[in-house]
Amino acid sequence: MTDIIHELIKPPRPDSIDINASLQNDYGFDSVSIIELILALETEFSLEFPDSELIIEKYENVNQVANIIARIYQSKGRSMEVK
């Protein structure tokens, strides 16, 4: 998942991503970048984000994004380890 975020971060690109850093304030994500992230994650993990998870404010940091993906998997009766 962090590879996808690395691809969306504008230069200068950090060597590693702090999972608690703000996507907007620290990595320069805007609402369009968040939507691009959601679309990339849907493709990467073969899932569809429900409307209830499409609220931009929910995507504050990487840790929250991982939790959203885990919730979606749980709602489908599946489990996964998000790295």
PDB file of C-alpha atoms in Angstrom:
ATOM      1  CA  MET A   1       0.000   0.000   0.000  1.00  0.00           C
ATOM      2  CA  THR A   2       2.818   2.428   0.741  1.00  0.00           C
ATOM      3  CA  ASP A   3       4.135   1.864  -2.802  1.00  0.00           C
ATOM      4  CA  ILE A   4       0.887   3.322  -4.135  1.00  0.00           C
ATOM      5  CA  ILE A   5       1.226   6.318  -1.842  1.00  0.00           C
ATOM      6  CA  HIS A   6       4.854   6.800  -2.928  1.00  0.00           C
ATOM      7  CA  GLU A   7       3.682   6.925  -6.547  1.00  0.00           C
ATOM      8  CA  LEU A   8       1.193   9.687  -5.729  1.00  0.00           C
ATOM      9  CA  ILE A   9       3.535  11.843  -3.637  1.00  0.00           C
ATOM     10  CA  LYS A  10       4.960  14.772  -5.517  1.00  0.00           C
ATOM     11  CA  PRO A  11       8.746  15.359  -5.352  1.00  0.00           C
ATOM     12  CA  PRO A  12      10.710  15.532  -3.198  1.00  0.00           C
ATOM     13  CA  ARG A  13       9.789  11.946  -2.490  1.00  0.00           C
ATOM     14  CA  PRO A  14      10.647  10.679   0.998  1.00  0.00           C
ATOM     15  CA  ASP A  15      12.672   7.507   1.534  1.00  0.00           C
ATOM     16  CA  SER A  16       9.970   6.117   3.780  1.00  0.00           C
ATOM     17  CA  ILE A  17       6.426   7.023   4.693  1.00  0.00           C
ATOM     18  CA  ASP A  18       5.425   7.851   8.246  1.00  0.00           C
ATOM     19  CA  ILE A  19       2.075   6.062   8.677  1.00  0.00           C
ATOM     20  CA  ASN A  20       0.902   8.741  11.109  1.00  0.00           C
ATOM     21  CA  ALA A  21       1.956  11.760   9.026  1.00  0.00           C
ATOM     22  CA  SER A  22      -0.825  13.820   7.487  1.00  0.00           C
ATOM     23  CA  LEU A  23      -1.431  12.945   3.841  1.00  0.00           C
ATOM     24  CA  GLN A  24      -2.528  16.521   3.191  1.00  0.00           C
ATOM     25  CA  ASN A  25      -0.159  18.573   5.345  1.00  0.00           C
ATOM     26  CA  ASP A  26       2.978  16.424   5.179  1.00  0.00           C
ATOM     27  CA  TYR A  27       2.678  14.799   1.743  1.00  0.00           C
ATOM     28  CA  GLY A  28       0.745  17.419  -0.202  1.00  0.00           C
ATOM     29  CA  PHE A  29      -2.337  15.347  -0.998  1.00  0.00           C
ATOM     30  CA  ASP A  30      -5.421  17.297  -2.048  1.00  0.00           C
ATOM     31  CA  SER A  31      -8.939  15.980  -2.665  1.00  0.00           C
ATOM     32  CA  VAL A  32      -8.027  14.860  -6.194  1.00  0.00           C
ATOM     33  CA  SER A  33      -4.967  12.996  -4.879  1.00  0.00           C
ATOM     34  CA  ILE A  34      -7.132  11.247  -2.286  1.00  0.00           C
ATOM     35  CA  ILE A  35      -9.534  10.127  -5.025  1.00  0.00           C
ATOM     36  CA  GLU A  36      -6.576   8.875  -7.096  1.00  0.00           C
ATOM     37  CA  LEU A  37      -5.392   6.982  -4.015  1.00  0.00           C
ATOM     38  CA  ILE A  38      -8.813   5.378  -3.521  1.00  0.00           C
ATOM     39  CA  LEU A  39      -8.977   4.324  -7.185  1.00  0.00           C
ATOM     40  CA  ALA A  40      -5.461   2.871  -7.039  1.00  0.00           C
ATOM     41  CA  LEU A  41      -6.270   0.969  -3.850  1.00  0.00           C
ATOM     42  CA  GLU A  42      -9.480  -0.410  -5.355  1.00  0.00           C
ATOM     43  CA  THR A  43      -7.447  -1.758  -8.262  1.00  0.00           C
ATOM     44  CA  GLU A  44      -4.574  -3.048  -6.124  1.00  0.00           C
ATOM     45  CA  PHE A  45      -6.778  -4.860  -3.611  1.00  0.00           C
ATOM     46  CA  SER A  46      -9.648  -5.819  -5.976  1.00  0.00           C
ATOM     47  CA  LEU A  47     -12.280  -4.144  -3.846  1.00  0.00           C
ATOM     48  CA  GLU A  48     -14.828  -1.365  -4.070  1.00  0.00           C
ATOM     49  CA  PHE A  49     -14.969   1.385  -1.488  1.00  0.00           C
ATOM     50  CA  PRO A  50     -18.571   1.885  -0.327  1.00  0.00           C
ATOM     51  CA  ASP A  51     -20.018   5.405  -0.415  1.00  0.00           C
ATOM     52  CA  SER A  52     -19.706   5.603   3.374  1.00  0.00           C
ATOM     53  CA  GLU A  53     -15.893   5.380   2.995  1.00  0.00           C
ATOM     54  CA  LEU A  54     -15.638   8.050   0.292  1.00  0.00           C
ATOM     55  CA  ILE A  55     -15.435  10.966   2.715  1.00  0.00           C
ATOM     56  CA  ILE A  56     -12.150  12.771   2.075  1.00  0.00           C
ATOM     57  CA  GLU A  57     -11.698  13.693   5.745  1.00  0.00           C
ATOM     58  CA  LYS A  58     -11.396   9.982   6.622  1.00  0.00           C
ATOM     59  CA  TYR A  59      -8.080   9.833   4.754  1.00  0.00           C
ATOM     60  CA  GLU A  60      -5.934  11.773   7.186  1.00  0.00           C
ATOM     61  CA  ASN A  61      -2.939   9.407   7.263  1.00  0.00           C
ATOM     62  CA  VAL A  62      -1.719   6.014   6.027  1.00  0.00           C
ATOM     63  CA  ASN A  63      -2.783   4.277   9.218  1.00  0.00           C
ATOM     64  CA  GLN A  64      -6.388   5.427   8.719  1.00  0.00           C
ATOM     65  CA  VAL A  65      -6.311   4.290   5.088  1.00  0.00           C
ATOM     66  CA  ALA A  66      -5.150   0.836   6.221  1.00  0.00           C
ATOM     67  CA  ASN A  67      -7.974   0.715   8.762  1.00  0.00           C
ATOM     68  CA  ILE A  68     -10.535   1.601   6.081  1.00  0.00           C
ATOM     69  CA  ILE A  69      -9.277  -1.204   3.842  1.00  0.00           C
ATOM     70  CA  ALA A  70      -9.409  -3.647   6.771  1.00  0.00           C
ATOM     71  CA  ARG A  71     -13.015  -2.590   7.538  1.00  0.00           C
ATOM     72  CA  ILE A  72     -14.028  -3.124   3.914  1.00  0.00           C
ATOM     73  CA  TYR A  73     -12.495  -6.602   3.936  1.00  0.00           C
ATOM     74  CA  GLN A  74     -14.188  -7.437   7.240  1.00  0.00           C
ATOM     75  CA  SER A  75     -17.553  -6.285   5.880  1.00  0.00           C
ATOM     76  CA  LYS A  76     -17.077  -8.814   3.072  1.00  0.00           C
ATOM     77  CA  GLY A  77     -16.312 -11.583   5.563  1.00  0.00           C
ATOM     78  CA  ARG A  78     -12.652 -11.633   4.585  1.00  0.00           C
ATOM     79  CA  SER A  79      -9.572 -10.721   6.534  1.00  0.00           C
ATOM     80  CA  MET A  80      -6.270  -9.358   5.405  1.00  0.00           C
ATOM     81  CA  GLU A  81      -2.980  -8.118   6.740  1.00  0.00           C
ATOM     82  CA  VAL A  82      -2.313  -4.602   5.475  1.00  0.00           C
ATOM     83  CA  LYS A  83       1.384  -3.773   5.141  1.00  0.00           C
TER      84      LYS A  83
END
